[in-house]
Amino acid sequence: MAIISNQTLNNLRTTIRGEFNIAFKNANANSLYKKLATTIKSSSNSNTYGWLGKFPQMREWVGSRVVKDMAESSFQIVNKKYEATLGVDRADIEDDNLGLYSTIAQSMGQEANDFLDRKVAELLSGGFSALCYDGQNFFDDSHPVYPNADGTGVAATVSNIYAKTGSDNGTPWYLLSLDRPLKPLIHQERTGMELEALTDLKNETVFTDDKYRYGIRYRGNFGYGLWQQAVASKSDLNDANFEAAYSMMQGFKRDGGDPMGMRPTALVVPPSLQSAAEKILKRTVLDNGAGNTNYNKVELIVNPWLA
């Protein structure tokens, strides 16, 4: 039987934190959320993204600068707290039965990364019913685009939902533009993943339950960037619909009428649509013997969390 001392508890804390950090770092190296979202650091309770929707263009500098006050938004992402807690039984420490907790600590590190992947996938799939900076749902058929660069005039309505028919209601798939500094999804981070320990026997929780606590703590939130960098569809995933959705994004314009120059760089699908997506993007030759012009046209991202 091991004697539980401060040194024993410090060693346990160091081991669990170390295993957690290594597992998180390894999992984080290949995270899906990093591909789909831009991480923006937060230093307060919330961030206000008033600059979204501002698209000043370069011009020849003749005379004084021309200052154009672009329409602002009050789109705000408020940080939230998240946690996951592990209880280490005091008897296991007394009996030197700690190998199990090393594996659990590694699993907690994996879970911390999976949490970020899940939240960003939920953000994407929830875009049909969650608001973005212009007051419309992220995926919507009524995004306002104004005739003047300063956001004035009578707005036209633009859709970033491709539908072959008005009743399309299949499994959603998404075309995203991911090659710009700001991606279509935002991962706002107030604090990194932290592993905290509660091991003081004088603490009532430890005394009552005879367990030490190790918990993940995280502050941050998730939100939407520019809707113009995303097209969603519930139509069948085939060559014709893929090409139509691709062209839809290419046609997006900024306030004032100038093309935004957006182009899809990734097709994001759940596992159930992987075969259909590969048929579009991975075949070099079509069934009729012609070359496939969509071969590797965009990156294919199969996201298991969309299931």
PDB file of C-alpha atoms in Angstrom:
ATOM      1  CA  MET A   1       0.000   0.000   0.000  1.00  0.00           C
ATOM      2  CA  ALA A   2       1.387   3.393  -0.995  1.00  0.00           C
ATOM      3  CA  ILE A   3       1.497   6.184   1.506  1.00  0.00           C
ATOM      4  CA  ILE A   4      -0.372   9.175   0.127  1.00  0.00           C
ATOM      5  CA  SER A   5       1.860  12.171   0.517  1.00  0.00           C
ATOM      6  CA  ASN A   6       2.072  15.553  -1.132  1.00  0.00           C
ATOM      7  CA  GLN A   7       4.864  14.157  -3.301  1.00  0.00           C
ATOM      8  CA  THR A   8       2.637  11.262  -4.385  1.00  0.00           C
ATOM      9  CA  LEU A   9      -0.144  13.663  -5.328  1.00  0.00           C
ATOM     10  CA  ASN A  10       2.261  15.995  -7.119  1.00  0.00           C
ATOM     11  CA  ASN A  11       3.647  13.073  -9.111  1.00  0.00           C
ATOM     12  CA  LEU A  12       0.134  11.960 -10.011  1.00  0.00           C
ATOM     13  CA  ARG A  13      -0.831  15.488 -11.039  1.00  0.00           C
ATOM     14  CA  THR A  14       2.290  15.809 -13.191  1.00  0.00           C
ATOM     15  CA  THR A  15       1.668  12.417 -14.831  1.00  0.00           C
ATOM     16  CA  ILE A  16      -1.978  13.096 -15.618  1.00  0.00           C
ATOM     17  CA  ARG A  17      -1.284  16.596 -16.952  1.00  0.00           C
ATOM     18  CA  GLY A  18       1.606  15.294 -19.035  1.00  0.00           C
ATOM     19  CA  GLU A  19      -0.413  12.472 -20.566  1.00  0.00           C
ATOM     20  CA  PHE A  20      -3.301  14.875 -21.203  1.00  0.00           C
ATOM     21  CA  ASN A  21      -1.107  17.482 -22.906  1.00  0.00           C
ATOM     22  CA  ILE A  22       0.700  14.959 -25.100  1.00  0.00           C
ATOM     23  CA  ALA A  23      -2.548  13.335 -26.242  1.00  0.00           C
ATOM     24  CA  PHE A  24      -4.156  16.708 -26.940  1.00  0.00           C
ATOM     25  CA  LYS A  25      -1.148  17.937 -28.900  1.00  0.00           C
ATOM     26  CA  ASN A  26      -1.004  14.762 -31.002  1.00  0.00           C
ATOM     27  CA  ALA A  27      -4.717  14.832 -31.780  1.00  0.00           C
ATOM     28  CA  ASN A  28      -4.684  18.568 -32.429  1.00  0.00           C
ATOM     29  CA  ALA A  29      -2.041  18.215 -35.140  1.00  0.00           C
ATOM     30  CA  ASN A  30      -4.647  16.710 -37.497  1.00  0.00           C
ATOM     31  CA  SER A  31      -7.773  18.473 -36.277  1.00  0.00           C
ATOM     32  CA  LEU A  32     -10.668  19.062 -38.637  1.00  0.00           C
ATOM     33  CA  TYR A  33     -11.691  22.282 -36.908  1.00  0.00           C
ATOM     34  CA  LYS A  34      -8.399  23.896 -37.926  1.00  0.00           C
ATOM     35  CA  LYS A  35      -9.247  23.291 -41.577  1.00  0.00           C
ATOM     36  CA  LEU A  36     -12.759  24.709 -41.328  1.00  0.00           C
ATOM     37  CA  ALA A  37     -12.442  27.572 -38.840  1.00  0.00           C
ATOM     38  CA  THR A  38     -10.173  30.504 -38.095  1.00  0.00           C
ATOM     39  CA  THR A  39      -9.040  30.661 -34.466  1.00  0.00           C
ATOM     40  CA  ILE A  40      -9.346  34.183 -33.082  1.00  0.00           C
ATOM     41  CA  LYS A  41      -7.974  34.939 -29.626  1.00  0.00           C
ATOM     42  CA  SER A  42     -10.277  36.702 -27.192  1.00  0.00           C
ATOM     43  CA  SER A  43      -9.183  38.882 -24.277  1.00  0.00           C
ATOM     44  CA  SER A  44     -12.567  39.699 -22.759  1.00  0.00           C
ATOM     45  CA  ASN A  45     -16.013  38.258 -22.148  1.00  0.00           C
ATOM     46  CA  SER A  46     -16.930  38.569 -25.816  1.00  0.00           C
ATOM     47  CA  ASN A  47     -15.736  39.742 -29.232  1.00  0.00           C
ATOM     48  CA  THR A  48     -17.758  42.013 -31.498  1.00  0.00           C
ATOM     49  CA  TYR A  49     -17.130  41.450 -35.187  1.00  0.00           C
ATOM     50  CA  GLY A  50     -18.173  44.859 -36.450  1.00  0.00           C
ATOM     51  CA  TRP A  51     -15.747  44.612 -39.358  1.00  0.00           C
ATOM     52  CA  LEU A  52     -17.496  41.670 -40.998  1.00  0.00           C
ATOM     53  CA  GLY A  53     -19.021  42.665 -44.295  1.00  0.00           C
ATOM     54  CA  LYS A  54     -16.534  45.486 -44.925  1.00  0.00           C
ATOM     55  CA  PHE A  55     -14.892  45.102 -48.297  1.00  0.00           C
ATOM     56  CA  PRO A  56     -12.875  48.263 -49.171  1.00  0.00           C
ATOM     57  CA  GLN A  57     -11.236  47.974 -52.566  1.00  0.00           C
ATOM     58  CA  MET A  58      -7.824  49.168 -53.613  1.00  0.00           C
ATOM     59  CA  ARG A  59      -7.769  52.151 -55.997  1.00  0.00           C
ATOM     60  CA  GLU A  60      -5.225  54.377 -57.625  1.00  0.00           C
ATOM     61  CA  TRP A  61      -4.176  57.047 -55.133  1.00  0.00           C
ATOM     62  CA  VAL A  62      -4.921  60.302 -56.892  1.00  0.00           C
ATOM     63  CA  GLY A  63      -5.171  63.317 -54.602  1.00  0.00           C
ATOM     64  CA  SER A  64      -6.372  62.648 -51.060  1.00  0.00           C
ATOM     65  CA  ARG A  65      -7.473  59.309 -49.760  1.00  0.00           C
ATOM     66  CA  VAL A  66     -11.131  58.489 -50.360  1.00  0.00           C
ATOM     67  CA  VAL A  67     -12.635  57.264 -47.107  1.00  0.00           C
ATOM     68  CA  LYS A  68     -15.689  55.077 -47.462  1.00  0.00           C
ATOM     69  CA  ASP A  69     -17.548  54.277 -44.254  1.00  0.00           C
ATOM     70  CA  MET A  70     -18.769  50.765 -44.779  1.00  0.00           C
ATOM     71  CA  ALA A  71     -21.922  49.416 -43.177  1.00  0.00           C
ATOM     72  CA  GLU A  72     -21.131  47.874 -39.788  1.00  0.00           C
ATOM     73  CA  SER A  73     -22.642  44.939 -37.980  1.00  0.00           C
ATOM     74  CA  SER A  74     -22.930  44.267 -34.266  1.00  0.00           C
ATOM     75  CA  PHE A  75     -22.377  40.523 -34.590  1.00  0.00           C
ATOM     76  CA  GLN A  76     -21.047  39.332 -31.251  1.00  0.00           C
ATOM     77  CA  ILE A  77     -19.689  36.029 -29.999  1.00  0.00           C
ATOM     78  CA  VAL A  78     -19.882  35.649 -26.218  1.00  0.00           C
ATOM     79  CA  ASN A  79     -17.425  33.267 -24.581  1.00  0.00           C
ATOM     80  CA  LYS A  80     -18.775  30.249 -22.723  1.00  0.00           C
ATOM     81  CA  LYS A  81     -17.243  27.864 -20.198  1.00  0.00           C
ATOM     82  CA  TYR A  82     -16.904  24.130 -20.828  1.00  0.00           C
ATOM     83  CA  GLU A  83     -15.675  21.308 -18.596  1.00  0.00           C
ATOM     84  CA  ALA A  84     -15.034  17.580 -18.256  1.00  0.00           C
ATOM     85  CA  THR A  85     -14.061  16.102 -14.884  1.00  0.00           C
ATOM     86  CA  LEU A  86     -12.247  12.903 -13.856  1.00  0.00           C
ATOM     87  CA  GLY A  87     -12.520  11.488 -10.334  1.00  0.00           C
ATOM     88  CA  VAL A  88      -9.465   9.548  -9.059  1.00  0.00           C
ATOM     89  CA  ASP A  89     -10.405   7.202  -6.225  1.00  0.00           C
ATOM     90  CA  ARG A  90      -8.117   7.620  -3.208  1.00  0.00           C
ATOM     91  CA  ALA A  91      -8.026   3.836  -2.778  1.00  0.00           C
ATOM     92  CA  ASP A  92      -6.464   3.444  -6.221  1.00  0.00           C
ATOM     93  CA  ILE A  93      -3.628   5.717  -5.177  1.00  0.00           C
ATOM     94  CA  GLU A  94      -3.189   3.756  -1.952  1.00  0.00           C
ATOM     95  CA  ASP A  95      -3.101   0.488  -3.973  1.00  0.00           C
ATOM     96  CA  ASP A  96      -0.751   1.883  -6.658  1.00  0.00           C
ATOM     97  CA  ASN A  97      -3.463   1.206  -9.257  1.00  0.00           C
ATOM     98  CA  LEU A  98      -2.651   4.232 -11.387  1.00  0.00           C
ATOM     99  CA  GLY A  99      -1.942   2.743 -14.804  1.00  0.00           C
ATOM    100  CA  LEU A 100      -5.613   3.041 -15.680  1.00  0.00           C
ATOM    101  CA  TYR A 101      -5.600   6.784 -15.021  1.00  0.00           C
ATOM    102  CA  SER A 102      -2.736   7.368 -17.412  1.00  0.00           C
ATOM    103  CA  THR A 103      -4.892   5.915 -20.184  1.00  0.00           C
ATOM    104  CA  ILE A 104      -7.894   7.931 -19.035  1.00  0.00           C
ATOM    105  CA  ALA A 105      -5.809  11.121 -19.012  1.00  0.00           C
ATOM    106  CA  GLN A 106      -4.801  10.403 -22.615  1.00  0.00           C
ATOM    107  CA  SER A 107      -8.461   9.877 -23.460  1.00  0.00           C
ATOM    108  CA  MET A 108      -9.270  13.229 -21.880  1.00  0.00           C
ATOM    109  CA  GLY A 109      -6.676  14.859 -24.126  1.00  0.00           C
ATOM    110  CA  GLN A 110      -8.264  13.216 -27.162  1.00  0.00           C
ATOM    111  CA  GLU A 111     -11.715  14.299 -25.988  1.00  0.00           C
ATOM    112  CA  ALA A 112     -10.562  17.904 -25.586  1.00  0.00           C
ATOM    113  CA  ASN A 113      -9.593  17.954 -29.252  1.00  0.00           C
ATOM    114  CA  ASP A 114     -12.683  16.029 -30.386  1.00  0.00           C
ATOM    115  CA  PHE A 115     -14.810  18.598 -28.567  1.00  0.00           C
ATOM    116  CA  LEU A 116     -13.446  21.356 -30.823  1.00  0.00           C
ATOM    117  CA  ASP A 117     -14.034  19.232 -33.932  1.00  0.00           C
ATOM    118  CA  ARG A 118     -17.591  18.436 -32.821  1.00  0.00           C
ATOM    119  CA  LYS A 119     -18.469  22.043 -32.047  1.00  0.00           C
ATOM    120  CA  VAL A 120     -17.273  23.280 -35.430  1.00  0.00           C
ATOM    121  CA  ALA A 121     -19.208  20.484 -37.181  1.00  0.00           C
ATOM    122  CA  GLU A 122     -22.312  21.464 -35.196  1.00  0.00           C
ATOM    123  CA  LEU A 123     -21.729  25.053 -36.247  1.00  0.00           C
ATOM    124  CA  LEU A 124     -21.654  24.074 -39.911  1.00  0.00           C
ATOM    125  CA  SER A 125     -24.712  21.819 -39.811  1.00  0.00           C
ATOM    126  CA  GLY A 126     -26.585  24.347 -37.676  1.00  0.00           C
ATOM    127  CA  GLY A 127     -26.034  27.149 -40.172  1.00  0.00           C
ATOM    128  CA  PHE A 128     -29.548  26.768 -41.599  1.00  0.00           C
ATOM    129  CA  SER A 129     -31.052  28.100 -38.358  1.00  0.00           C
ATOM    130  CA  ALA A 130     -28.339  30.267 -36.723  1.00  0.00           C
ATOM    131  CA  LEU A 131     -27.730  33.947 -37.421  1.00  0.00           C
ATOM    132  CA  CYS A 132     -24.593  35.469 -38.924  1.00  0.00           C
ATOM    133  CA  TYR A 133     -23.378  39.084 -39.126  1.00  0.00           C
ATOM    134  CA  ASP A 134     -26.062  40.368 -41.545  1.00  0.00           C
ATOM    135  CA  GLY A 135     -28.977  39.251 -39.364  1.00  0.00           C
ATOM    136  CA  GLN A 136     -29.901  36.307 -41.586  1.00  0.00           C
ATOM    137  CA  ASN A 137     -29.231  32.642 -40.980  1.00  0.00           C
ATOM    138  CA  PHE A 138     -25.736  31.706 -42.100  1.00  0.00           C
ATOM    139  CA  PHE A 139     -27.273  29.542 -44.820  1.00  0.00           C
ATOM    140  CA  ASP A 140     -30.168  31.598 -46.124  1.00  0.00           C
ATOM    141  CA  ASP A 141     -31.884  32.643 -49.346  1.00  0.00           C
ATOM    142  CA  SER A 142     -32.275  36.295 -48.272  1.00  0.00           C
ATOM    143  CA  HIS A 143     -28.804  37.711 -47.589  1.00  0.00           C
ATOM    144  CA  PRO A 144     -28.913  41.460 -48.344  1.00  0.00           C
ATOM    145  CA  VAL A 145     -26.394  42.837 -50.845  1.00  0.00           C
ATOM    146  CA  TYR A 146     -26.595  46.596 -51.381  1.00  0.00           C
ATOM    147  CA  PRO A 147     -26.118  48.523 -54.635  1.00  0.00           C
ATOM    148  CA  ASN A 148     -23.744  51.008 -52.997  1.00  0.00           C
ATOM    149  CA  ALA A 149     -20.399  50.157 -51.377  1.00  0.00           C
ATOM    150  CA  ASP A 150     -21.378  52.006 -48.197  1.00  0.00           C
ATOM    151  CA  GLY A 151     -24.329  49.677 -47.618  1.00  0.00           C
ATOM    152  CA  THR A 152     -27.007  52.086 -48.765  1.00  0.00           C
ATOM    153  CA  GLY A 153     -29.759  51.680 -51.331  1.00  0.00           C
ATOM    154  CA  VAL A 154     -32.354  48.976 -51.773  1.00  0.00           C
ATOM    155  CA  ALA A 155     -30.733  45.637 -51.124  1.00  0.00           C
ATOM    156  CA  ALA A 156     -31.044  42.654 -53.419  1.00  0.00           C
ATOM    157  CA  THR A 157     -31.434  39.273 -51.744  1.00  0.00           C
ATOM    158  CA  VAL A 158     -28.841  36.588 -52.430  1.00  0.00           C
ATOM    159  CA  SER A 159     -28.910  32.906 -51.503  1.00  0.00           C
ATOM    160  CA  ASN A 160     -26.037  30.691 -50.438  1.00  0.00           C
ATOM    161  CA  ILE A 161     -28.241  27.587 -50.452  1.00  0.00           C
ATOM    162  CA  TYR A 162     -28.215  25.659 -53.695  1.00  0.00           C
ATOM    163  CA  ALA A 163     -31.505  23.879 -54.366  1.00  0.00           C
ATOM    164  CA  LYS A 164     -32.368  22.137 -57.615  1.00  0.00           C
ATOM    165  CA  THR A 165     -36.005  22.163 -56.554  1.00  0.00           C
ATOM    166  CA  GLY A 166     -37.775  23.984 -53.745  1.00  0.00           C
ATOM    167  CA  SER A 167     -38.457  20.710 -51.947  1.00  0.00           C
ATOM    168  CA  ASP A 168     -34.886  19.383 -51.749  1.00  0.00           C
ATOM    169  CA  ASN A 169     -34.485  17.867 -48.300  1.00  0.00           C
ATOM    170  CA  GLY A 170     -31.654  15.353 -48.538  1.00  0.00           C
ATOM    171  CA  THR A 171     -28.468  15.029 -46.514  1.00  0.00           C
ATOM    172  CA  PRO A 172     -26.660  18.401 -46.503  1.00  0.00           C
ATOM    173  CA  TRP A 173     -23.270  18.898 -48.129  1.00  0.00           C
ATOM    174  CA  TYR A 174     -21.148  22.015 -48.155  1.00  0.00           C
ATOM    175  CA  LEU A 175     -18.772  23.882 -50.456  1.00  0.00           C
ATOM    176  CA  LEU A 176     -16.408  26.160 -48.534  1.00  0.00           C
ATOM    177  CA  SER A 177     -13.755  28.703 -49.427  1.00  0.00           C
ATOM    178  CA  LEU A 178     -10.885  28.021 -47.014  1.00  0.00           C
ATOM    179  CA  ASP A 179      -7.957  29.813 -48.653  1.00  0.00           C
ATOM    180  CA  ARG A 180      -8.469  33.256 -47.104  1.00  0.00           C
ATOM    181  CA  PRO A 181      -7.186  34.663 -43.788  1.00  0.00           C
ATOM    182  CA  LEU A 182     -10.714  34.505 -42.391  1.00  0.00           C
ATOM    183  CA  LYS A 183     -12.466  31.189 -42.934  1.00  0.00           C
ATOM    184  CA  PRO A 184     -16.274  30.894 -43.010  1.00  0.00           C
ATOM    185  CA  LEU A 185     -16.379  29.583 -39.424  1.00  0.00           C
ATOM    186  CA  ILE A 186     -14.855  31.185 -36.328  1.00  0.00           C
ATOM    187  CA  HIS A 187     -13.340  29.422 -33.332  1.00  0.00           C
ATOM    188  CA  GLN A 188     -13.044  32.096 -30.641  1.00  0.00           C
ATOM    189  CA  GLU A 189     -10.637  31.143 -27.840  1.00  0.00           C
ATOM    190  CA  ARG A 190     -10.485  32.930 -24.500  1.00  0.00           C
ATOM    191  CA  THR A 191      -8.325  30.304 -22.770  1.00  0.00           C
ATOM    192  CA  GLY A 192      -6.662  27.133 -23.975  1.00  0.00           C
ATOM    193  CA  MET A 193      -7.506  23.666 -22.690  1.00  0.00           C
ATOM    194  CA  GLU A 194      -6.471  23.583 -19.025  1.00  0.00           C
ATOM    195  CA  LEU A 195      -6.254  20.567 -16.722  1.00  0.00           C
ATOM    196  CA  GLU A 196      -6.843  21.497 -13.085  1.00  0.00           C
ATOM    197  CA  ALA A 197      -6.454  19.332  -9.976  1.00  0.00           C
ATOM    198  CA  LEU A 198      -8.293  19.228  -6.656  1.00  0.00           C
ATOM    199  CA  THR A 199      -6.320  17.072  -4.212  1.00  0.00           C
ATOM    200  CA  ASP A 200      -6.524  18.856  -0.863  1.00  0.00           C
ATOM    201  CA  LEU A 201      -8.063  16.534   1.776  1.00  0.00           C
ATOM    202  CA  LYS A 202      -9.365  19.613   3.568  1.00  0.00           C
ATOM    203  CA  ASN A 203     -11.645  20.297   0.628  1.00  0.00           C
ATOM    204  CA  GLU A 204     -15.179  19.134   1.480  1.00  0.00           C
ATOM    205  CA  THR A 205     -15.706  17.422  -1.883  1.00  0.00           C
ATOM    206  CA  VAL A 206     -12.528  15.372  -1.505  1.00  0.00           C
ATOM    207  CA  PHE A 207     -13.328  14.557   2.116  1.00  0.00           C
ATOM    208  CA  THR A 208     -16.930  13.521   1.391  1.00  0.00           C
ATOM    209  CA  ASP A 209     -16.425  11.457  -1.797  1.00  0.00           C
ATOM    210  CA  ASP A 210     -12.901  10.151  -1.055  1.00  0.00           C
ATOM    211  CA  LYS A 211     -11.897  11.114  -4.583  1.00  0.00           C
ATOM    212  CA  TYR A 212      -9.473  13.570  -6.063  1.00  0.00           C
ATOM    213  CA  ARG A 213     -10.757  15.615  -9.005  1.00  0.00           C
ATOM    214  CA  TYR A 214      -8.996  16.359 -12.286  1.00  0.00           C
ATOM    215  CA  GLY A 215     -10.944  18.540 -14.658  1.00  0.00           C
ATOM    216  CA  ILE A 216     -10.628  20.109 -18.106  1.00  0.00           C
ATOM    217  CA  ARG A 217     -11.608  23.758 -18.219  1.00  0.00           C
ATOM    218  CA  TYR A 218     -12.072  25.727 -21.410  1.00  0.00           C
ATOM    219  CA  ARG A 219     -13.420  29.169 -22.305  1.00  0.00           C
ATOM    220  CA  GLY A 220     -14.361  30.150 -25.812  1.00  0.00           C
ATOM    221  CA  ASN A 221     -17.149  29.896 -28.346  1.00  0.00           C
ATOM    222  CA  PHE A 222     -17.913  29.387 -32.000  1.00  0.00           C
ATOM    223  CA  GLY A 223     -19.583  31.543 -34.639  1.00  0.00           C
ATOM    224  CA  TYR A 224     -19.840  32.487 -38.277  1.00  0.00           C
ATOM    225  CA  GLY A 225     -17.630  34.515 -40.557  1.00  0.00           C
ATOM    226  CA  LEU A 226     -18.608  35.484 -44.091  1.00  0.00           C
ATOM    227  CA  TRP A 227     -21.599  33.657 -45.555  1.00  0.00           C
ATOM    228  CA  GLN A 228     -20.137  34.340 -49.006  1.00  0.00           C
ATOM    229  CA  GLN A 229     -17.472  31.701 -48.280  1.00  0.00           C
ATOM    230  CA  ALA A 230     -19.994  28.882 -47.927  1.00  0.00           C
ATOM    231  CA  VAL A 231     -22.684  27.237 -50.031  1.00  0.00           C
ATOM    232  CA  ALA A 232     -24.869  24.497 -48.594  1.00  0.00           C
ATOM    233  CA  SER A 233     -27.148  22.112 -50.429  1.00  0.00           C
ATOM    234  CA  LYS A 234     -29.674  19.411 -49.599  1.00  0.00           C
ATOM    235  CA  SER A 235     -29.968  18.389 -53.244  1.00  0.00           C
ATOM    236  CA  ASP A 236     -28.517  15.125 -54.498  1.00  0.00           C
ATOM    237  CA  LEU A 237     -24.725  15.226 -54.536  1.00  0.00           C
ATOM    238  CA  ASN A 238     -23.916  14.694 -58.200  1.00  0.00           C
ATOM    239  CA  ASP A 239     -21.806  16.362 -60.898  1.00  0.00           C
ATOM    240  CA  ALA A 240     -24.486  18.772 -62.073  1.00  0.00           C
ATOM    241  CA  ASN A 241     -25.464  20.002 -58.613  1.00  0.00           C
ATOM    242  CA  PHE A 242     -21.826  20.252 -57.511  1.00  0.00           C
ATOM    243  CA  GLU A 243     -21.012  22.401 -60.539  1.00  0.00           C
ATOM    244  CA  ALA A 244     -24.065  24.606 -60.014  1.00  0.00           C
ATOM    245  CA  ALA A 245     -23.177  25.188 -56.342  1.00  0.00           C
ATOM    246  CA  TYR A 246     -19.563  25.895 -57.337  1.00  0.00           C
ATOM    247  CA  SER A 247     -20.718  28.522 -59.845  1.00  0.00           C
ATOM    248  CA  MET A 248     -23.066  30.026 -57.255  1.00  0.00           C
ATOM    249  CA  MET A 249     -20.162  30.949 -54.973  1.00  0.00           C
ATOM    250  CA  GLN A 250     -18.132  32.314 -57.867  1.00  0.00           C
ATOM    251  CA  GLY A 251     -20.990  34.713 -58.613  1.00  0.00           C
ATOM    252  CA  PHE A 252     -21.131  36.356 -55.181  1.00  0.00           C
ATOM    253  CA  LYS A 253     -20.612  40.128 -55.215  1.00  0.00           C
ATOM    254  CA  ARG A 254     -19.810  42.676 -52.548  1.00  0.00           C
ATOM    255  CA  ASP A 255     -21.879  45.747 -51.758  1.00  0.00           C
ATOM    256  CA  GLY A 256     -21.462  48.023 -54.745  1.00  0.00           C
ATOM    257  CA  GLY A 257     -21.665  45.216 -57.281  1.00  0.00           C
ATOM    258  CA  ASP A 258     -18.027  44.165 -57.707  1.00  0.00           C
ATOM    259  CA  PRO A 259     -17.230  40.418 -57.767  1.00  0.00           C
ATOM    260  CA  MET A 260     -15.737  39.093 -54.535  1.00  0.00           C
ATOM    261  CA  GLY A 261     -13.520  36.571 -56.284  1.00  0.00           C
ATOM    262  CA  MET A 262     -14.630  33.716 -54.049  1.00  0.00           C
ATOM    263  CA  ARG A 263     -14.075  30.152 -55.155  1.00  0.00           C
ATOM    264  CA  PRO A 264     -14.744  26.897 -53.334  1.00  0.00           C
ATOM    265  CA  THR A 265     -11.671  25.020 -52.162  1.00  0.00           C
ATOM    266  CA  ALA A 266     -13.281  22.181 -50.187  1.00  0.00           C
ATOM    267  CA  LEU A 267     -16.300  19.894 -50.375  1.00  0.00           C
ATOM    268  CA  VAL A 268     -17.341  18.879 -46.849  1.00  0.00           C
ATOM    269  CA  VAL A 269     -19.583  15.838 -46.456  1.00  0.00           C
ATOM    270  CA  PRO A 270     -20.679  13.363 -43.800  1.00  0.00           C
ATOM    271  CA  PRO A 271     -19.538   9.737 -44.198  1.00  0.00           C
ATOM    272  CA  SER A 272     -22.853   8.793 -45.844  1.00  0.00           C
ATOM    273  CA  LEU A 273     -21.987  11.000 -48.846  1.00  0.00           C
ATOM    274  CA  GLN A 274     -18.324  10.001 -49.161  1.00  0.00           C
ATOM    275  CA  SER A 275     -18.901   7.657 -52.100  1.00  0.00           C
ATOM    276  CA  ALA A 276     -20.959  10.252 -53.993  1.00  0.00           C
ATOM    277  CA  ALA A 277     -18.277  12.894 -53.357  1.00  0.00           C
ATOM    278  CA  GLU A 278     -15.475  10.584 -54.501  1.00  0.00           C
ATOM    279  CA  LYS A 279     -17.408   9.834 -57.678  1.00  0.00           C
ATOM    280  CA  ILE A 280     -17.347  13.560 -58.467  1.00  0.00           C
ATOM    281  CA  LEU A 281     -13.805  14.409 -57.404  1.00  0.00           C
ATOM    282  CA  LYS A 282     -11.682  11.260 -57.594  1.00  0.00           C
ATOM    283  CA  ARG A 283     -12.548   9.692 -60.948  1.00  0.00           C
ATOM    284  CA  THR A 284     -10.305  10.651 -63.847  1.00  0.00           C
ATOM    285  CA  VAL A 285     -12.721   9.251 -66.445  1.00  0.00           C
ATOM    286  CA  LEU A 286     -16.522   9.490 -66.476  1.00  0.00           C
ATOM    287  CA  ASP A 287     -18.887   6.614 -67.272  1.00  0.00           C
ATOM    288  CA  ASN A 288     -19.203   7.877 -70.862  1.00  0.00           C
ATOM    289  CA  GLY A 289     -15.421   7.749 -71.346  1.00  0.00           C
ATOM    290  CA  ALA A 290     -14.901  11.519 -71.208  1.00  0.00           C
ATOM    291  CA  GLY A 291     -12.326  13.111 -68.938  1.00  0.00           C
ATOM    292  CA  ASN A 292     -13.577  14.298 -65.566  1.00  0.00           C
ATOM    293  CA  THR A 293     -13.224  18.097 -65.399  1.00  0.00           C
ATOM    294  CA  ASN A 294     -14.072  17.978 -61.670  1.00  0.00           C
ATOM    295  CA  TYR A 295     -11.162  15.668 -60.843  1.00  0.00           C
ATOM    296  CA  ASN A 296      -9.547  17.057 -57.642  1.00  0.00           C
ATOM    297  CA  LYS A 297     -11.251  20.385 -58.309  1.00  0.00           C
ATOM    298  CA  VAL A 298     -11.567  20.936 -54.573  1.00  0.00           C
ATOM    299  CA  GLU A 299     -10.329  19.123 -51.468  1.00  0.00           C
ATOM    300  CA  LEU A 300     -12.644  16.432 -50.158  1.00  0.00           C
ATOM    301  CA  ILE A 301     -13.174  16.602 -46.376  1.00  0.00           C
ATOM    302  CA  VAL A 302     -15.203  13.764 -44.867  1.00  0.00           C
ATOM    303  CA  ASN A 303     -16.298  14.928 -41.438  1.00  0.00           C
ATOM    304  CA  PRO A 304     -17.513  12.115 -39.132  1.00  0.00           C
ATOM    305  CA  TRP A 305     -19.074  14.613 -36.724  1.00  0.00           C
ATOM    306  CA  LEU A 306     -21.581  15.666 -39.399  1.00  0.00           C
ATOM    307  CA  ALA A 307     -23.167  12.230 -39.074  1.00  0.00           C
TER     308      ALA A 307
END
